[in-house]
PDB file of C-alpha atoms in Angstrom:
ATOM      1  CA  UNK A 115       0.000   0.000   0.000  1.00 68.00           C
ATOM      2  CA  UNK A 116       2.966   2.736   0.890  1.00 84.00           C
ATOM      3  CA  UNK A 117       4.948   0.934  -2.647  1.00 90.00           C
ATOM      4  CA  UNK A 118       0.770   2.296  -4.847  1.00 94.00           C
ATOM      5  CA  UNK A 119       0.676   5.584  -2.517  1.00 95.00           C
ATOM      6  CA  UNK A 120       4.455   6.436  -3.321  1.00 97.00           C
ATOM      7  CA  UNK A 121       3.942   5.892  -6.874  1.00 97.00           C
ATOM      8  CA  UNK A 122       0.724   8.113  -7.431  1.00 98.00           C
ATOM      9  CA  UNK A 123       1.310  10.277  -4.834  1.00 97.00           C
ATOM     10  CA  UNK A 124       1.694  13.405  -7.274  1.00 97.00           C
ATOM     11  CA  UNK A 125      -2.009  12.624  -8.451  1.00 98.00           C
ATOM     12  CA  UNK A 126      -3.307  11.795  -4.958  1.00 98.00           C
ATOM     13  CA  UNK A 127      -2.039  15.395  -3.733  1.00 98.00           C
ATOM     14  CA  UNK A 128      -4.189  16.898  -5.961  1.00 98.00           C
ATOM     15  CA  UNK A 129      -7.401  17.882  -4.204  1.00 98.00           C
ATOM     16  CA  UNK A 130      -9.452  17.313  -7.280  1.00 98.00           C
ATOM     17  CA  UNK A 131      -8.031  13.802  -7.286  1.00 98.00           C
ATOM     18  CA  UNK A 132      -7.107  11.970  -3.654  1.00 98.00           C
ATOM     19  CA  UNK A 133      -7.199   8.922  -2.631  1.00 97.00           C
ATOM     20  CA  UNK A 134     -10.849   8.431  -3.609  1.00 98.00           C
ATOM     21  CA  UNK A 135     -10.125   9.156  -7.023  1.00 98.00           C
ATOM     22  CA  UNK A 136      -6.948   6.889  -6.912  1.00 98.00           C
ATOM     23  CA  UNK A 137      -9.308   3.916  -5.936  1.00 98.00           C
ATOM     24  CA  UNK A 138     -11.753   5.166  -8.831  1.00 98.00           C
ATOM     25  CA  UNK A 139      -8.775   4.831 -11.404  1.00 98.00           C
ATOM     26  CA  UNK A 140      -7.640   1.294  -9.781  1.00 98.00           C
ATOM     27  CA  UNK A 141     -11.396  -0.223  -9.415  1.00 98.00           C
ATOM     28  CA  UNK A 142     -11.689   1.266 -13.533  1.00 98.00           C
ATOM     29  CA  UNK A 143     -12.102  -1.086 -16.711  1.00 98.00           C
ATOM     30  CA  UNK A 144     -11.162   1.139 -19.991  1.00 99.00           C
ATOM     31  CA  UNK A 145     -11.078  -1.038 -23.272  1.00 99.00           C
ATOM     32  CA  UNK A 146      -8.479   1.001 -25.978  1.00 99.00           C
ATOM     33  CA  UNK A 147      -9.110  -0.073 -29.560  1.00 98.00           C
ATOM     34  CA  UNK A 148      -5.728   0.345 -31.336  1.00 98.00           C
ATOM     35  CA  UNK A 149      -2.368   0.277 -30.406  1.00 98.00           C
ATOM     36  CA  UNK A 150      -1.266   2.723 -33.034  1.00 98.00           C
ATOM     37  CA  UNK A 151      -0.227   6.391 -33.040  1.00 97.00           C
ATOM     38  CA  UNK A 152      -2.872   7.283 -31.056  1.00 98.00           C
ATOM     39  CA  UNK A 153      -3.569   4.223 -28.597  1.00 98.00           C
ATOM     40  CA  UNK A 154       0.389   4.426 -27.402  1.00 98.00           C
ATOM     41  CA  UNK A 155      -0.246   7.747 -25.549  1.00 98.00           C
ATOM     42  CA  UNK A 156      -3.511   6.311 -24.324  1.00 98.00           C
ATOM     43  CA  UNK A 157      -1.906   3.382 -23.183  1.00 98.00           C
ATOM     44  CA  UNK A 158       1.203   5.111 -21.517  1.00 98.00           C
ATOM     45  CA  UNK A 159      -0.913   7.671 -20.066  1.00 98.00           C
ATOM     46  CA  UNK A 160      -3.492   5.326 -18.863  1.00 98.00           C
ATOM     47  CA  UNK A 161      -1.050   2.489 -17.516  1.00 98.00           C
ATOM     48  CA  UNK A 162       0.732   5.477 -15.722  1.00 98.00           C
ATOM     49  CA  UNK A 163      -2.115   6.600 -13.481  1.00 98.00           C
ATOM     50  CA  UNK A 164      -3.094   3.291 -12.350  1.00 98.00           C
ATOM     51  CA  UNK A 165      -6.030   2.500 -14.342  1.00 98.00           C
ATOM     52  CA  UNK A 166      -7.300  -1.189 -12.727  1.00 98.00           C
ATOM     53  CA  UNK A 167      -7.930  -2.730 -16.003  1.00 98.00           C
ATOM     54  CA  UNK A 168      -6.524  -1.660 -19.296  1.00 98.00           C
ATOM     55  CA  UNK A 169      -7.527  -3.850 -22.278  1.00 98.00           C
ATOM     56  CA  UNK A 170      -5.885  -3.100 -26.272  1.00 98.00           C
ATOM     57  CA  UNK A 171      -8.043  -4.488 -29.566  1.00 98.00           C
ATOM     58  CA  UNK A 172      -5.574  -4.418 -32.419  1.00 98.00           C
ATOM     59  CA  UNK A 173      -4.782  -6.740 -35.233  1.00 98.00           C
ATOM     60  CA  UNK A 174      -2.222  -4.582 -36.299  1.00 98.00           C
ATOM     61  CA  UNK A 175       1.645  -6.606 -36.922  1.00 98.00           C
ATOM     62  CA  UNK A 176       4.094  -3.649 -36.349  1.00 98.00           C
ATOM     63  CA  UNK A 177       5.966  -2.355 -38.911  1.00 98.00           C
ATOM     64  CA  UNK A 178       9.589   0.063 -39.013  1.00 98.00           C
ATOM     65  CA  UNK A 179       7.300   2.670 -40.073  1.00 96.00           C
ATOM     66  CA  UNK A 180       5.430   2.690 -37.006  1.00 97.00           C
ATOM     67  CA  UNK A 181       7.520   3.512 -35.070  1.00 97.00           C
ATOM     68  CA  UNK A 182       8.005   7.242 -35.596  1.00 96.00           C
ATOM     69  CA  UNK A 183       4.818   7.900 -33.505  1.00 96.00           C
ATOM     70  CA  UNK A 184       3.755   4.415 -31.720  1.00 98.00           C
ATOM     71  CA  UNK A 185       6.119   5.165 -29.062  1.00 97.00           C
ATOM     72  CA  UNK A 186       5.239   1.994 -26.950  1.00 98.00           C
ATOM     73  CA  UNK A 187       6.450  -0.351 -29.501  1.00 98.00           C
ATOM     74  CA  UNK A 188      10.221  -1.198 -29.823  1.00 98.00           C
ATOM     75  CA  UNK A 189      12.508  -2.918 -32.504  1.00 98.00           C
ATOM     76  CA  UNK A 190      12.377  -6.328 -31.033  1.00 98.00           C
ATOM     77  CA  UNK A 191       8.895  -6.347 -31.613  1.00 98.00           C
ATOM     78  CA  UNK A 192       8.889  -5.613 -35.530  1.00 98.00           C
ATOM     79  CA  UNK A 193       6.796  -8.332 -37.396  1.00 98.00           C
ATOM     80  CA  UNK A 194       4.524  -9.469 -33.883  1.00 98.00           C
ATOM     81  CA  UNK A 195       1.256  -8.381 -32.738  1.00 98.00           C
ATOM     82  CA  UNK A 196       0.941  -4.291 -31.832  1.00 98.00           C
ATOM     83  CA  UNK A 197      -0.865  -6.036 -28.498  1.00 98.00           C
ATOM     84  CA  UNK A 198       1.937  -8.542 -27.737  1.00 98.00           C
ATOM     85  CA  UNK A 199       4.339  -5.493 -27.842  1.00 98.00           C
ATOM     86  CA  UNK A 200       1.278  -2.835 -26.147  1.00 98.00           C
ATOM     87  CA  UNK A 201       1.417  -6.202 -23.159  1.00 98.00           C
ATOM     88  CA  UNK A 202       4.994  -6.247 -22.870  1.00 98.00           C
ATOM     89  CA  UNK A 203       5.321  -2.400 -22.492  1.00 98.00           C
ATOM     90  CA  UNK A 204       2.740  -2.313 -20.096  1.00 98.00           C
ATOM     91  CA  UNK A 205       3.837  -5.211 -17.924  1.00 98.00           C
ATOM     92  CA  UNK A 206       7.187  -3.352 -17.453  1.00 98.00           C
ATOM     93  CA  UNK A 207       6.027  -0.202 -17.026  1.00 98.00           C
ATOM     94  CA  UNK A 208       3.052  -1.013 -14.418  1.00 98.00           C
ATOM     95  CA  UNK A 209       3.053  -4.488 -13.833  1.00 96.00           C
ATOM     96  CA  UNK A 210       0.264  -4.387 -11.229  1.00 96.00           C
ATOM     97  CA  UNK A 211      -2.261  -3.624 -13.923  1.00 96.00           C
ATOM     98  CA  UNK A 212      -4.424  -5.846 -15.395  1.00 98.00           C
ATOM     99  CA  UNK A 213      -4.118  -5.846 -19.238  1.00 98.00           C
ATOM    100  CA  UNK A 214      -5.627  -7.695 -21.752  1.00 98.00           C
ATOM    101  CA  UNK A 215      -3.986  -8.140 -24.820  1.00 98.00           C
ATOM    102  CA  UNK A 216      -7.356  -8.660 -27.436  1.00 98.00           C
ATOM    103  CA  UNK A 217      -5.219  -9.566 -31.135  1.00 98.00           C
ATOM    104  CA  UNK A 218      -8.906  -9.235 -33.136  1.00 98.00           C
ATOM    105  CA  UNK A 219     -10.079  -7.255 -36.089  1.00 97.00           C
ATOM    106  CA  UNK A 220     -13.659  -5.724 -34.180  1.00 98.00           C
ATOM    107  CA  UNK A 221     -16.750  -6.746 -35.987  1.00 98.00           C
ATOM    108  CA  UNK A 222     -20.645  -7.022 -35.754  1.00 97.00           C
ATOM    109  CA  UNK A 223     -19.778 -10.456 -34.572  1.00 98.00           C
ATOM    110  CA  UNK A 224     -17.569  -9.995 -31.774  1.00 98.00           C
ATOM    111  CA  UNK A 225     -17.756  -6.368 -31.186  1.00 98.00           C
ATOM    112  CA  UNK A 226     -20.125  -6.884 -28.106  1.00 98.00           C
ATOM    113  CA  UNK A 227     -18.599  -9.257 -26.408  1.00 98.00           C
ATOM    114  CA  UNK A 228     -15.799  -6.924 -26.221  1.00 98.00           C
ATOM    115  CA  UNK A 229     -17.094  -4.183 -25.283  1.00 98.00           C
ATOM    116  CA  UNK A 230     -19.819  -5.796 -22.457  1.00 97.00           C
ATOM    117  CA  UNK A 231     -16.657  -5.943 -19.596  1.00 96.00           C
ATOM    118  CA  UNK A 232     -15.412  -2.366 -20.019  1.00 98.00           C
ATOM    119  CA  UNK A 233     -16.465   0.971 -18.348  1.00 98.00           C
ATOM    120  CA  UNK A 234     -15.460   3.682 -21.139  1.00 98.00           C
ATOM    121  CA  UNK A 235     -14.323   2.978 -24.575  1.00 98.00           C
ATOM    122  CA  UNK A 236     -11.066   5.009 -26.248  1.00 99.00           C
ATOM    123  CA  UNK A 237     -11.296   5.252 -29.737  1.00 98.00           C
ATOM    124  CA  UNK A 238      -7.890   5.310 -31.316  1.00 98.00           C
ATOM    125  CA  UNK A 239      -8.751   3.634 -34.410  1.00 97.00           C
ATOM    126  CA  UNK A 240      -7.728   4.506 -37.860  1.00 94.00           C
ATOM    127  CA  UNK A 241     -10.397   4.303 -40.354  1.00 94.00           C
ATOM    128  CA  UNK A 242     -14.259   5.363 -40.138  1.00 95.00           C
ATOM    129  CA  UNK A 243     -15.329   1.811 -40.625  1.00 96.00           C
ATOM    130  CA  UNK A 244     -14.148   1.131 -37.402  1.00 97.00           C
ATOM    131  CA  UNK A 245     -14.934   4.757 -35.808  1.00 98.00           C
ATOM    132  CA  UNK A 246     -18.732   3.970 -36.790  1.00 98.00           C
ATOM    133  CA  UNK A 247     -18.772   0.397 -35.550  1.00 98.00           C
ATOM    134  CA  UNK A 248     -17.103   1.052 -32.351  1.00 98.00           C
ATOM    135  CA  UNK A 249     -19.580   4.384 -32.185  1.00 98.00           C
ATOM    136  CA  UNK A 250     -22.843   2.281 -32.970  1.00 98.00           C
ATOM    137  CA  UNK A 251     -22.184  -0.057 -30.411  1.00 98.00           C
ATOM    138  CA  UNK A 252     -21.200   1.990 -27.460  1.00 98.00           C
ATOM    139  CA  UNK A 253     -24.528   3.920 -27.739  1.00 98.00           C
ATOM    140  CA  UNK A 254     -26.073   0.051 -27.836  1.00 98.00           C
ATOM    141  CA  UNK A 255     -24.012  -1.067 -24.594  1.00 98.00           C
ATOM    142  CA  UNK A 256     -24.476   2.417 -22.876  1.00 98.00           C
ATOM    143  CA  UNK A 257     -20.913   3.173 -22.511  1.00 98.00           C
ATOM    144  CA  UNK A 258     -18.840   6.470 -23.021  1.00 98.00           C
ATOM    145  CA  UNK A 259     -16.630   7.215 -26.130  1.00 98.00           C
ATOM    146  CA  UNK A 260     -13.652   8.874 -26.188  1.00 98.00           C
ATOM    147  CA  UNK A 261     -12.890   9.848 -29.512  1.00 98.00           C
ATOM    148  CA  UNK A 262     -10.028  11.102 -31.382  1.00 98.00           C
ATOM    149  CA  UNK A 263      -8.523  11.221 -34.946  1.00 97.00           C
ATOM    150  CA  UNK A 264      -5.426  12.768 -36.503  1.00 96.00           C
ATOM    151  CA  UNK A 265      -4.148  13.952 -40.487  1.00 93.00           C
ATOM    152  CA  UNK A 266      -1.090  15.023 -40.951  1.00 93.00           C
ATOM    153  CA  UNK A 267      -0.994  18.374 -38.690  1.00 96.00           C
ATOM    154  CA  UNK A 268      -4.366  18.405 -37.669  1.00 97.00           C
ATOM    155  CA  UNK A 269      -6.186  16.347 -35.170  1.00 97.00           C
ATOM    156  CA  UNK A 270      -9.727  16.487 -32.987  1.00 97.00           C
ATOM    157  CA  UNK A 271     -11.191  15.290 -29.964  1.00 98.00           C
ATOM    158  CA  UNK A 272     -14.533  14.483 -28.431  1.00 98.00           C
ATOM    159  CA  UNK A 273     -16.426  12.556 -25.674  1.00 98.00           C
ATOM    160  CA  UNK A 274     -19.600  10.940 -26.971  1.00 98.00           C
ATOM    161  CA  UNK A 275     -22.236   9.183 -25.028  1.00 98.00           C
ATOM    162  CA  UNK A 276     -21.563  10.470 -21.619  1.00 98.00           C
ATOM    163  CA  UNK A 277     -24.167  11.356 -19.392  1.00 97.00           C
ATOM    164  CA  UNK A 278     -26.967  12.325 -22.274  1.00 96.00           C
ATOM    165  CA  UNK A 279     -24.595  13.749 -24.790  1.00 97.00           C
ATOM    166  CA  UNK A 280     -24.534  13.380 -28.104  1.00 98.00           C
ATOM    167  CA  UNK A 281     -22.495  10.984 -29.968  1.00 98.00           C
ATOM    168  CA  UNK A 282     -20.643  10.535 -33.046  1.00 98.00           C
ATOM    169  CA  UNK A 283     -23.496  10.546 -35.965  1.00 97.00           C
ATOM    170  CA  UNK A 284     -24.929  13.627 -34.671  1.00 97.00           C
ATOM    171  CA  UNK A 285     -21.701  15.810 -35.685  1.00 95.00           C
ATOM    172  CA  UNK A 286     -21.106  13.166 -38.613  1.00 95.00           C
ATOM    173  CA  UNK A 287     -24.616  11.728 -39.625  1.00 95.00           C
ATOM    174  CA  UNK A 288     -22.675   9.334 -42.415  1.00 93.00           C
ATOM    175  CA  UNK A 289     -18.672   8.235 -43.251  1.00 90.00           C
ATOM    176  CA  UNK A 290     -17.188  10.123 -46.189  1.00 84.00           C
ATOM    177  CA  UNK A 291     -16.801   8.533 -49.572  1.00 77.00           C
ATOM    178  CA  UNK A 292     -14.010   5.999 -49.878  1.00 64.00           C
ATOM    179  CA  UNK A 293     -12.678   7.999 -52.886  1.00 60.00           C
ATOM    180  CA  UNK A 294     -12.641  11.386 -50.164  1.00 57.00           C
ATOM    181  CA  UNK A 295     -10.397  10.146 -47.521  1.00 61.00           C
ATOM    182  CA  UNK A 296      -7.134  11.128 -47.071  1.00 59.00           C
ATOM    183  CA  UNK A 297      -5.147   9.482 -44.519  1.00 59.00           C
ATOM    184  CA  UNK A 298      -1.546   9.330 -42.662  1.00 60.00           C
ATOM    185  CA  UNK A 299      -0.238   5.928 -44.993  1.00 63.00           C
ATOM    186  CA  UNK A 300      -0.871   8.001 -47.946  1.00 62.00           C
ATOM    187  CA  UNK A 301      -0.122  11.601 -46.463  1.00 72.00           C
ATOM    188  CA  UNK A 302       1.763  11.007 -43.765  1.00 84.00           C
ATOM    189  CA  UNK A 303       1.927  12.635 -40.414  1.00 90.00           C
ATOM    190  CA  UNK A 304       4.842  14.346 -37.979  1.00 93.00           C
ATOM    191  CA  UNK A 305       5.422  11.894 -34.685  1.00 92.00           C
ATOM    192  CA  UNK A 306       4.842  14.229 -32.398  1.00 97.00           C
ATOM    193  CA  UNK A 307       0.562  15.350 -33.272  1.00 97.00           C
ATOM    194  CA  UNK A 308      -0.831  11.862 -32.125  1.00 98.00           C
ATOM    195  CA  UNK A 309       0.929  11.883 -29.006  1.00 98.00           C
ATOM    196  CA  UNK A 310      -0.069  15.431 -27.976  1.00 98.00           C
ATOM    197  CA  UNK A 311      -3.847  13.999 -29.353  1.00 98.00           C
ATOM    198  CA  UNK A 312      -3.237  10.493 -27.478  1.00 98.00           C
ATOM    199  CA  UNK A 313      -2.750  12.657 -24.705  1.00 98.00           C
ATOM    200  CA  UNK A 314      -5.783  14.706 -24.949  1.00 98.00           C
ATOM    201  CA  UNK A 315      -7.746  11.706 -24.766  1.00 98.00           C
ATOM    202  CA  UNK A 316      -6.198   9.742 -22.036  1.00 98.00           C
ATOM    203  CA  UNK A 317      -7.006  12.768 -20.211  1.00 98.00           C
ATOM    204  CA  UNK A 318     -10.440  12.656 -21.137  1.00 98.00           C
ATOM    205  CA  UNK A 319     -10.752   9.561 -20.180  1.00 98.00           C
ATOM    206  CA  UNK A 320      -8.909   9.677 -16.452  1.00 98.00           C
ATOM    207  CA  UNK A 321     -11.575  12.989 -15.949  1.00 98.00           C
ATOM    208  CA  UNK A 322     -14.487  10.396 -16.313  1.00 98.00           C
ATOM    209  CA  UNK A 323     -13.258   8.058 -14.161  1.00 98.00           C
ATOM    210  CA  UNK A 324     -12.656  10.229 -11.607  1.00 98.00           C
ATOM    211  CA  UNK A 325     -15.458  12.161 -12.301  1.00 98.00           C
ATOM    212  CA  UNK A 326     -14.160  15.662 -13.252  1.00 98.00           C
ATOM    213  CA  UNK A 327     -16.032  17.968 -15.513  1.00 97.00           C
ATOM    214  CA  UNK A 328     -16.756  17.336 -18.970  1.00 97.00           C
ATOM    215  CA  UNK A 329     -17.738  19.758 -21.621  1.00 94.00           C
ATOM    216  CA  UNK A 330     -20.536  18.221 -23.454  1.00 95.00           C
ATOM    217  CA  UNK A 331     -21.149  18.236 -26.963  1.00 98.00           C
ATOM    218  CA  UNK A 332     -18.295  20.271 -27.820  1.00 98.00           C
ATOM    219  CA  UNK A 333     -15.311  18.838 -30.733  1.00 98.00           C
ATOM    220  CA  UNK A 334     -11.931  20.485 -29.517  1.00 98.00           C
ATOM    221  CA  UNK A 335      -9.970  20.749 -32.654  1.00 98.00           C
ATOM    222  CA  UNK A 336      -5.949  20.890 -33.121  1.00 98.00           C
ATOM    223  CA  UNK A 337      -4.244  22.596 -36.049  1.00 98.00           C
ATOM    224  CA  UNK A 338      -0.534  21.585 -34.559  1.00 97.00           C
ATOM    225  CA  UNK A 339       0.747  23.888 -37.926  1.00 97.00           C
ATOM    226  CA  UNK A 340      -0.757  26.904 -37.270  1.00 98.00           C
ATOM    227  CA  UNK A 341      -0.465  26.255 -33.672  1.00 97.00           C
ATOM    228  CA  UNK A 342      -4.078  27.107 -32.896  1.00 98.00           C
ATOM    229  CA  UNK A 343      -7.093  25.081 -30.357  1.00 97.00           C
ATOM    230  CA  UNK A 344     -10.733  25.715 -30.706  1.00 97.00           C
ATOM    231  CA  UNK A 345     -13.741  24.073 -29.904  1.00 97.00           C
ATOM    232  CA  UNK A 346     -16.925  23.401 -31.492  1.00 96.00           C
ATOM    233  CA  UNK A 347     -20.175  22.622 -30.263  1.00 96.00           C
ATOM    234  CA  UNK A 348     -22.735  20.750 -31.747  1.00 95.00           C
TER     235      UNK A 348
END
């Protein structure tokens, strides 16, 4: 108990957190789909404030050219599973979490089965067939959505689903047209955006847990060029 308080003492000092919120974060289940660009700041940033449960769904095998902005992945690891790397990292790193390594392409078939266990849902997937699926189902199951995406220098982020707000198909009714998307394999995209967006949204997600404020229906976006942040409500 001294080893846990030591090690998240500089969160536990914090009024708005304490001890209760501590036990909030270690009690929490938080299922991360992706272990990409965007789920390795999740997962750091998660695994580092003691979430209870941390569970990755990825069928991803990692690539060298990952690994200019999937931080959590090493060399050793080229050619495996993105979750048997995502498992090792977090093992070493925080080895009295719980994680659950899920090496699955999500579906209608499986997709509530894994979902059914978890408290909040972070969306760090990388195409809108997924975003849509993962978005359709949490409103199904009830359970929050912490979304995020990112393009080159740009990125945004949103909460969905939580306590009577809106979710994804109300600021995006439909996907855009295959033939319209643009995206990072094509375009590419600087290292550093989806770990400040990663960031964004593992802090999104530790503010639910604990139970922190959350602007509703609002779609914070990041234009990392121009170095401007606004926010958009819908």
């Amino acid at each position: 108990m001294d080893q846990e308080f030591s090690r998240y003492s500089r969160q536990i000092f914090m009024e708005e957190v304490s001890v209760e919120g501590q036990r909030k974060l270690k009690n929490s289940k938080v299922l991360v789909v992706g272990a990409g660009g965007l789920g390795s700041p999740i997962i750091q940033y998660l695994s580092a404030a003691g979430v209870g449960k941390l569970a990755v769904v990825d069928f991803d095998i990692l690539e060298i050219h990952n690994l200019n902005r999937q931080v959590i992945h090493q060399e050793k690891f080229i050619g495996k599973p993105k979750v048997e790397s995502a498992e090792s990292f977090v093992n070493q790193f925080n080895s009295s979490i719980e994680f659950i390594p899920i090496n699955s392409m999500l579906s209608e078939d499986n997709i509530t089965s894994i979902l059914a266990d978890f408290d909040i849902v972070v969306d760090g997937s990388d195409n809108f067939e997924t975003r849509y699926l993962v978005n359709d189902y949490c409103i199904k199951l009830d359970k929050p959505l912490v979304y995020g995406s990112i393009f080159s220098f740009e990125g945004q982020v949103a909460v969905f689903n939580y306590q009577g707000s809106k979710q994804l198909r109300d600021l995006f009714p439909t996907p855009p047209n295959a033939e319209d998307i643009q995206n990072c394999d094509q375009f590419g995209v600087l290292g550093a955006l989806p770990g400040i967006i990663g960031s964004m949204m593992a802090m999104l997600t530790l503010k639910i847990i604990i139970g922190l404020p959350i602007q509703p229906n609002q779609l914070t976006l990041v234009d990392c060029y121009n170095w401007s942040f606004r926010q958009i409500k819908y």
